[in-house]
Short mmCIF file of C-alpha atoms in Angstrom, two decimals:
data_model
loop_
_atom_site.label_atom_id
_atom_site.label_comp_id
_atom_site.label_asym_id
_atom_site.label_seq_id
_atom_site.Cartn_x
_atom_site.Cartn_y
_atom_site.Cartn_z
CA MET C 1 0.00 0.00 0.00
CA ARG C 2 1.62 3.22 -1.16
CA LEU C 3 0.23 5.56 1.52
CA SER C 4 1.95 8.70 0.23
CA ALA C 5 0.17 8.24 -3.08
CA PHE C 6 -3.26 8.53 -1.45
CA ASN C 7 -5.32 11.66 -1.81
CA PRO C 8 -6.08 12.57 1.82
CA SER C 9 -9.61 13.51 0.78
CA ALA C 10 -10.31 10.14 -0.89
CA THR C 11 -13.14 7.98 0.39
CA GLY C 12 -14.19 4.40 -0.06
CA GLU C 13 -16.62 5.60 -2.71
CA ASN C 14 -13.75 7.08 -4.74
CA ILE C 15 -11.86 3.79 -4.94
CA ARG C 16 -14.73 1.38 -5.58
CA LEU C 17 -13.66 -1.24 -8.08
CA ARG C 18 -17.06 -1.10 -9.78
CA LYS C 19 -19.06 2.13 -9.80
CA ASP C 20 -21.78 0.95 -12.15
CA ASP C 21 -24.83 0.76 -9.88
CA ALA C 22 -26.91 -0.54 -12.78
CA PHE C 23 -24.72 -3.66 -12.79
CA TYR C 24 -25.87 -4.52 -9.28
CA GLU C 25 -29.48 -3.51 -9.86
CA GLU C 26 -29.74 -5.78 -12.89
CA ARG C 27 -28.50 -8.67 -10.76
CA ASN C 28 -30.71 -7.83 -7.78
CA VAL C 29 -27.73 -7.13 -5.51
CA LYS C 30 -28.58 -4.95 -2.51
CA PHE C 31 -26.24 -3.29 -0.02
CA HIS C 32 -26.79 -2.52 3.66
CA LEU C 33 -24.17 0.16 4.38
CA LYS C 34 -22.97 1.32 7.79
CA THR C 35 -24.56 -1.82 9.18
CA SER C 36 -23.09 -4.86 10.92
CA VAL C 37 -24.32 -8.36 11.63
CA THR C 38 -24.99 -8.99 15.29
CA GLU C 39 -26.20 -12.59 15.14
CA VAL C 40 -26.65 -15.50 12.74
CA LYS C 41 -29.38 -18.07 13.41
CA PRO C 42 -28.88 -21.13 11.18
CA ASN C 43 -32.00 -22.99 12.31
CA SER C 44 -34.36 -20.21 11.22
CA ARG C 45 -31.98 -19.01 8.47
CA GLU C 46 -31.99 -15.47 9.76
CA VAL C 47 -29.32 -12.77 9.96
CA TYR C 48 -29.84 -10.03 12.54
CA LEU C 49 -28.45 -6.57 11.76
CA SER C 50 -27.32 -3.73 14.02
CA ASN C 51 -30.08 -1.48 12.64
CA GLY C 52 -32.74 -3.91 13.86
CA ASP C 53 -33.50 -5.48 10.47
CA VAL C 54 -33.68 -9.24 9.98
CA ILE C 55 -32.73 -10.87 6.67
CA VAL C 56 -33.92 -14.37 5.79
CA TYR C 57 -31.63 -16.42 3.56
CA SER C 58 -31.55 -19.71 1.70
CA LYS C 59 -27.74 -19.69 1.42
CA LEU C 60 -25.37 -17.58 3.48
CA VAL C 61 -21.79 -16.55 2.58
CA ILE C 62 -19.55 -15.16 5.34
CA ALA C 63 -16.61 -13.06 4.10
CA THR C 64 -15.86 -10.79 7.04
CA GLY C 65 -12.04 -10.81 6.88
CA GLY C 66 -10.09 -9.73 9.90
CA ASN C 67 -9.91 -7.15 12.67
CA VAL C 68 -6.59 -5.42 13.26
CA ARG C 69 -4.67 -6.67 16.25
CA LYS C 70 -3.96 -3.74 18.58
CA LEU C 71 -1.11 -3.06 20.96
CA GLN C 72 -1.81 -4.21 24.51
CA VAL C 73 0.71 -2.08 26.42
CA PRO C 74 0.48 0.92 28.74
CA GLY C 75 -0.15 4.04 26.68
CA ALA C 76 -1.82 2.23 23.78
CA ASP C 77 -4.78 4.61 24.05
CA LEU C 78 -2.73 7.75 23.32
CA LYS C 79 -3.37 9.93 20.27
CA ASN C 80 -1.48 9.56 16.96
CA ILE C 81 -1.44 5.77 17.09
CA PHE C 82 -2.81 4.28 13.87
CA TYR C 83 -3.84 0.94 12.43
CA VAL C 84 -4.44 0.68 8.67
CA ARG C 85 -7.90 -0.83 8.16
CA LYS C 86 -9.80 1.66 6.00
CA VAL C 87 -8.90 4.15 3.29
CA GLU C 88 -9.55 6.94 5.79
CA ASP C 89 -6.84 5.48 8.06
CA ALA C 90 -4.35 5.53 5.19
CA ASN C 91 -5.33 9.07 4.24
CA THR C 92 -4.87 10.34 7.79
CA ILE C 93 -1.41 8.80 8.02
CA ALA C 94 -0.51 10.22 4.59
CA SER C 95 -1.57 13.72 5.62
CA LEU C 96 0.12 13.68 9.05
CA HIS C 97 3.48 12.01 8.43
CA PRO C 98 5.50 14.66 6.49
CA GLY C 99 8.28 16.01 8.69
CA LYS C 100 7.41 13.67 11.56
CA ASN C 101 9.31 10.95 13.40
CA VAL C 102 7.41 7.82 12.40
CA VAL C 103 7.73 4.47 14.14
CA CYS C 104 6.29 1.35 12.49
CA VAL C 105 5.56 -1.56 14.80
CA GLY C 106 5.82 -4.84 12.92
CA SER C 107 8.26 -5.98 10.25
CA SER C 108 6.13 -8.24 8.11
CA PHE C 109 4.46 -7.05 4.89
CA ILE C 110 2.22 -4.31 6.30
CA GLY C 111 4.90 -2.76 8.49
CA MET C 112 7.52 -2.83 5.75
CA GLU C 113 5.13 -1.48 3.11
CA ILE C 114 4.15 1.37 5.41
CA ALA C 115 7.81 2.20 6.09
CA SER C 116 8.50 2.15 2.36
CA SER C 117 5.61 4.52 1.71
CA LEU C 118 6.46 7.12 4.34
CA THR C 119 10.24 7.40 4.14
CA ALA C 120 10.39 10.04 1.39
CA ASN C 121 8.56 12.71 3.40
CA ALA C 122 8.99 11.77 7.06
CA ALA C 123 11.74 13.23 9.25
CA SER C 124 12.63 9.65 10.21
CA VAL C 125 11.16 6.16 9.95
CA THR C 126 12.01 3.36 12.38
CA VAL C 127 10.74 -0.21 12.12
CA ILE C 128 10.41 -2.30 15.28
CA SER C 129 10.79 -6.04 14.67
CA ASN C 130 10.32 -8.80 17.23
CA SER C 131 12.36 -11.13 14.99
CA ALA C 132 16.09 -11.15 14.27
CA GLU C 133 15.44 -9.75 10.78
CA PRO C 134 12.34 -8.37 9.04
CA LEU C 135 10.10 -10.58 6.90
CA PRO C 136 10.95 -13.69 8.95
CA VAL C 137 8.80 -16.01 6.82
CA PHE C 138 11.48 -15.85 4.11
CA GLY C 139 14.49 -16.59 6.31
CA GLU C 140 17.06 -14.40 8.04
CA ASP C 141 19.34 -13.96 5.01
CA ILE C 142 16.52 -12.64 2.80
CA GLY C 143 15.28 -10.44 5.66
CA ARG C 144 18.80 -9.11 6.16
CA GLY C 145 19.06 -8.26 2.47
CA MET C 146 15.74 -6.40 2.56
CA ARG C 147 16.75 -4.57 5.73
CA ARG C 148 19.96 -3.32 4.16
CA LYS C 149 18.06 -2.03 1.15
CA PHE C 150 15.69 -0.18 3.47
CA GLU C 151 18.60 1.23 5.45
CA GLU C 152 20.05 2.60 2.22
CA LYS C 153 16.80 4.57 1.91
CA GLY C 154 17.18 5.93 5.45
CA VAL C 155 14.92 3.53 7.37
CA ARG C 156 16.18 2.53 10.83
CA PHE C 157 15.51 -0.82 12.50
CA GLU C 158 15.22 -2.06 16.05
CA LEU C 159 15.52 -5.85 15.85
CA ALA C 160 14.62 -8.69 18.20
CA THR C 161 12.74 -6.38 20.54
CA ASN C 162 9.17 -5.47 21.52
CA VAL C 163 7.22 -2.41 22.58
CA VAL C 164 6.68 -2.56 26.35
CA SER C 165 5.04 0.84 26.87
CA LEU C 166 4.23 4.19 25.29
CA ARG C 167 4.46 7.64 26.84
CA GLY C 168 2.59 10.78 25.89
CA ASN C 169 2.98 14.54 26.05
CA PHE C 170 0.69 17.07 27.75
CA ASP C 171 -1.68 16.94 24.78
CA GLY C 172 -2.15 13.19 25.15
CA GLU C 173 -0.15 12.41 22.01
CA VAL C 174 2.39 9.60 21.89
CA ASP C 175 5.97 10.89 22.01
CA LYS C 176 8.05 8.00 23.37
CA VAL C 177 8.24 4.30 22.52
CA ILE C 178 9.83 2.17 25.25
CA LEU C 179 11.39 -1.08 24.00
CA SER C 180 12.21 -4.32 25.78
CA ASN C 181 15.89 -3.80 24.89
CA GLY C 182 15.88 -0.67 27.08
CA LYS C 183 15.86 1.91 24.29
CA GLU C 184 13.50 4.87 24.13
CA LEU C 185 12.51 6.21 20.71
CA ASP C 186 11.15 9.65 19.90
CA VAL C 187 7.90 9.36 17.98
CA ASP C 188 5.30 11.74 16.57
CA LEU C 189 3.31 9.14 14.65
CA LEU C 190 3.05 5.44 15.53
CA VAL C 191 1.73 3.03 12.88
CA CYS C 192 1.06 -0.59 13.84
CA GLY C 193 0.99 -3.58 11.53
CA ILE C 194 1.00 -6.52 13.93
CA GLY C 195 -1.51 -8.82 12.29
CA VAL C 196 -5.23 -9.43 12.44
CA THR C 197 -7.70 -11.62 14.24
CA PRO C 198 -10.66 -13.20 12.41
CA ALA C 199 -13.80 -11.05 12.42
CA THR C 200 -16.01 -13.86 13.67
CA GLU C 201 -17.03 -12.80 17.19
CA PHE C 202 -20.66 -12.52 16.10
CA LEU C 203 -20.69 -16.23 15.21
CA LYS C 204 -19.97 -17.51 18.70
CA GLY C 205 -22.95 -19.56 19.85
CA SER C 206 -24.35 -19.81 16.33
CA GLY C 207 -23.39 -23.47 15.84
CA ILE C 208 -21.03 -22.59 12.97
CA ALA C 209 -17.73 -24.37 13.68
CA LEU C 210 -14.73 -22.20 14.57
CA ASP C 211 -11.23 -23.40 15.37
CA ASN C 212 -9.48 -22.50 18.61
CA ARG C 213 -8.21 -19.22 17.08
CA GLY C 214 -11.65 -18.14 15.90
CA PHE C 215 -11.28 -18.95 12.21
CA ILE C 216 -14.27 -20.50 10.41
CA VAL C 217 -13.62 -24.12 9.46
CA VAL C 218 -14.61 -24.92 5.86
CA ASP C 219 -14.09 -27.81 3.45
CA GLU C 220 -12.60 -27.71 -0.05
CA LYS C 221 -15.87 -26.30 -1.39
CA PHE C 222 -16.00 -23.59 1.31
CA ARG C 223 -18.90 -25.20 3.13
CA THR C 224 -19.03 -24.80 6.89
CA ASN C 225 -20.34 -27.59 9.10
CA ILE C 226 -23.81 -26.32 8.10
CA SER C 227 -24.37 -27.27 4.47
CA TYR C 228 -26.13 -24.08 3.35
CA ILE C 229 -23.65 -21.71 5.04
CA PHE C 230 -20.35 -20.93 3.30
CA ALA C 231 -17.31 -18.86 4.24
CA ILE C 232 -14.31 -17.48 2.33
CA GLY C 233 -11.29 -15.23 2.66
CA ASP C 234 -9.09 -14.25 5.58
CA ALA C 235 -11.65 -15.39 8.16
CA VAL C 236 -11.46 -19.09 7.20
CA THR C 237 -9.18 -22.04 7.58
CA ALA C 238 -9.52 -24.28 4.53
CA PRO C 239 -7.93 -27.35 2.94
CA LEU C 240 -5.06 -26.97 0.49
CA PRO C 241 -5.26 -30.28 -1.37
CA LEU C 242 -2.18 -29.91 -3.60
CA TRP C 243 -0.05 -29.77 -0.46
CA ASP C 244 -1.99 -32.43 1.45
CA ILE C 245 -2.84 -29.82 4.08
CA GLU C 246 -6.08 -30.51 5.89
CA SER C 247 -6.70 -26.91 6.93
CA ILE C 248 -4.73 -23.66 6.78
CA ASN C 249 -5.44 -19.94 7.09
CA ILE C 250 -3.78 -17.89 4.32
CA GLN C 251 -4.14 -14.12 4.45
CA HIS C 252 -3.24 -12.91 0.96
CA PHE C 253 -5.63 -11.01 -1.29
CA GLN C 254 -5.09 -13.35 -4.26
CA THR C 255 -6.17 -16.34 -2.20
CA ALA C 256 -9.25 -14.51 -0.89
CA GLN C 257 -10.20 -13.50 -4.45
CA THR C 258 -9.82 -17.09 -5.61
CA HIS C 259 -12.03 -18.27 -2.74
CA GLY C 260 -14.80 -15.98 -3.99
CA GLN C 261 -14.45 -17.11 -7.57
CA TYR C 262 -14.38 -20.79 -6.67
CA LEU C 263 -17.30 -20.47 -4.28
CA GLY C 264 -19.36 -19.31 -7.24
CA TYR C 265 -18.78 -22.70 -8.87
CA THR C 266 -19.81 -24.47 -5.68
CA ILE C 267 -23.05 -22.54 -5.28
CA VAL C 268 -24.19 -23.18 -8.87
CA GLY C 269 -23.19 -26.84 -8.63
CA LYS C 270 -20.26 -26.83 -11.04
CA PRO C 271 -16.79 -28.31 -10.46
CA GLN C 272 -14.05 -25.88 -9.54
CA PRO C 273 -11.72 -24.97 -12.46
CA GLY C 274 -8.57 -26.28 -10.82
CA PRO C 275 -6.57 -26.37 -7.59
CA ILE C 276 -5.90 -23.24 -5.55
CA VAL C 277 -2.26 -22.15 -5.57
CA PRO C 278 -1.34 -19.38 -3.10
CA TYR C 279 0.53 -16.52 -4.75
CA PHE C 280 1.44 -13.04 -3.60
CA TRP C 281 3.85 -10.20 -4.27
CA THR C 282 4.90 -6.92 -2.73
CA LEU C 283 6.91 -3.94 -4.01
CA PHE C 284 8.96 -1.55 -1.88
CA PHE C 285 9.92 1.99 -2.92
CA PHE C 286 8.60 1.16 -6.42
CA ALA C 287 12.05 -0.38 -6.91
CA PHE C 288 12.43 -3.85 -5.39
CA GLY C 289 10.14 -6.45 -3.97
CA LEU C 290 9.33 -10.07 -3.30
CA LYS C 291 7.18 -12.73 -4.95
CA PHE C 292 6.01 -16.05 -3.54
CA SER C 293 3.98 -19.01 -4.79
CA GLY C 294 2.98 -22.29 -3.22
CA CYS C 295 2.99 -23.19 0.47
CA ASN C 296 6.17 -23.88 2.44
CA GLN C 297 4.43 -25.39 5.46
CA GLY C 298 6.22 -28.63 6.26
CA SER C 299 9.24 -27.90 4.08
CA THR C 300 12.37 -29.78 5.10
CA LYS C 301 14.98 -28.33 2.77
CA GLU C 302 15.83 -25.12 0.90
CA TYR C 303 17.75 -24.55 -2.31
CA THR C 304 18.77 -21.02 -3.26
CA HIS C 305 19.88 -19.62 -6.60
CA GLY C 306 21.39 -16.13 -6.59
CA ASP C 307 22.21 -13.79 -3.71
CA PRO C 308 19.45 -13.29 -1.10
CA GLU C 309 21.33 -10.52 0.68
CA ALA C 310 21.59 -8.58 -2.58
CA GLY C 311 17.86 -9.04 -3.17
CA ASP C 312 18.36 -10.94 -6.44
CA PHE C 313 17.55 -14.59 -5.81
CA THR C 314 15.20 -17.51 -6.17
CA ARG C 315 14.62 -19.73 -3.15
CA TYR C 316 12.95 -23.10 -3.46
CA PHE C 317 11.32 -24.81 -0.50
CA LEU C 318 11.29 -28.60 -0.75
CA LYS C 319 9.60 -31.51 0.96
CA LYS C 320 10.90 -34.99 0.21
CA ASP C 321 13.13 -33.40 -2.46
CA LYS C 322 10.08 -31.99 -4.28
CA VAL C 323 9.55 -28.22 -4.70
CA ILE C 324 6.48 -27.06 -2.76
CA ALA C 325 7.04 -23.28 -2.75
CA VAL C 326 9.17 -20.63 -4.45
CA ALA C 327 10.20 -17.17 -3.25
CA SER C 328 12.14 -14.61 -5.24
CA GLY C 329 13.55 -11.11 -5.30
CA GLY C 330 14.63 -9.27 -8.43
CA PRO C 331 13.44 -9.73 -12.01
CA THR C 332 12.98 -13.52 -12.07
CA SER C 333 9.54 -14.84 -12.97
CA ALA C 334 10.07 -18.22 -11.30
CA PRO C 335 7.24 -17.85 -8.71
CA ALA C 336 4.71 -17.00 -11.43
CA GLN C 337 5.94 -19.93 -13.52
CA PHE C 338 5.69 -22.26 -10.54
CA ALA C 339 2.15 -21.11 -9.82
CA GLU C 340 1.25 -22.75 -13.15
CA ILE C 341 3.60 -25.68 -12.60
CA PHE C 342 1.86 -26.46 -9.30
CA LYS C 343 -1.57 -26.22 -10.94
CA LYS C 344 -0.54 -28.65 -13.66
CA GLY C 345 0.83 -31.12 -11.12
CA ILE C 346 4.32 -31.08 -12.61
CA GLU C 347 6.93 -32.35 -10.18
CA VAL C 348 10.22 -30.46 -9.89
CA THR C 349 12.89 -32.14 -7.79
CA LEU C 350 16.13 -31.11 -6.14
CA LYS C 351 17.98 -32.79 -9.00
CA ASP C 352 16.11 -30.62 -11.49
CA LEU C 353 17.11 -27.50 -9.56
CA LYS C 354 20.76 -28.48 -9.52
CA ASN C 355 20.72 -29.23 -13.24
CA SER C 356 19.04 -25.95 -14.21
CA LYS C 357 21.37 -23.28 -15.60
CA ASP C 358 19.05 -20.27 -15.79
CA HIS C 359 16.23 -21.23 -13.39
CA GLN C 360 13.61 -20.36 -15.98
CA TRP C 361 10.87 -22.95 -16.20
CA THR C 362 8.74 -22.04 -19.20
CA HIS C 363 9.80 -25.25 -20.96
CA LEU C 364 7.89 -27.27 -18.37
CA LEU C 365 4.71 -25.35 -19.13
CA GLN C 366 5.04 -26.10 -22.84
CA GLN C 367 5.01 -29.86 -22.35
#
């Protein structure tokens, strides 16, 4: 998310993907805006809304996503602490950050993307990471390479530490971040990207099965334990058959979009068009980024081509000497190629990796 590119006066209406109201009217799609669901009653097939209305359904789709996880430390209620959930949040940060000391809590994708977006106009940007290097899902060497690229742009890092408290000034605005390593950071604007929790509180007691973290449990067709109720997106934990994974929660927009598309096939009684392959990408400073395809859960070995610390690499995650996921930095298109390779069920082994000279895999897709 390039926050500095936002127009601070933009609204959700301005960035709607489809503004053709006639499209929805022709398809009898109705919206209940500024309204939330307070209760779902499967037995009577009713949804209760915060405005007092009750909607009766024959099939129900739950796609509520996540709620931002907030800091739970002394001072977390001070002013100028932000969580990016809505376009208005992004606009406020974009309008306030120029010339300010910004601290970003969290060094995964959201935290790093925010830091990338604000560096050009902020007085300073510091990222707080509770891991040894940012972007820990990729490994310390890749995280170290990304950190050095950020540092070249002026971003500072506090690694392997946590926020233990926040202090404010006389106006009730945050002005100090106290870390577990003993350091105190000056801050004018604190932006947190520390994950989300599933937005499923309203389902407790409904009879719809949730796992112990609150995610909705669905099968490969996105059915809950109640046959006429479905769920998709960040709020669910679902099977990933290509990887023999019984249930997993994946919070990437491409996966959520695919859930919606595939659910359409389920509802109309048609077979899904193929297996789901997780894929995502991110771009920092409009200059360098990361791509990833597959699922590395359960991987037992890694094989790397290129230089991770220089940001130009391809890393393969293997299980039983078979590639199950691919990450890359730089111009390589290997993750996109492997997204198709996975879909086609083509097996690529450690031997294949060692024998490849250019680590381009289009020839496999032409078979």
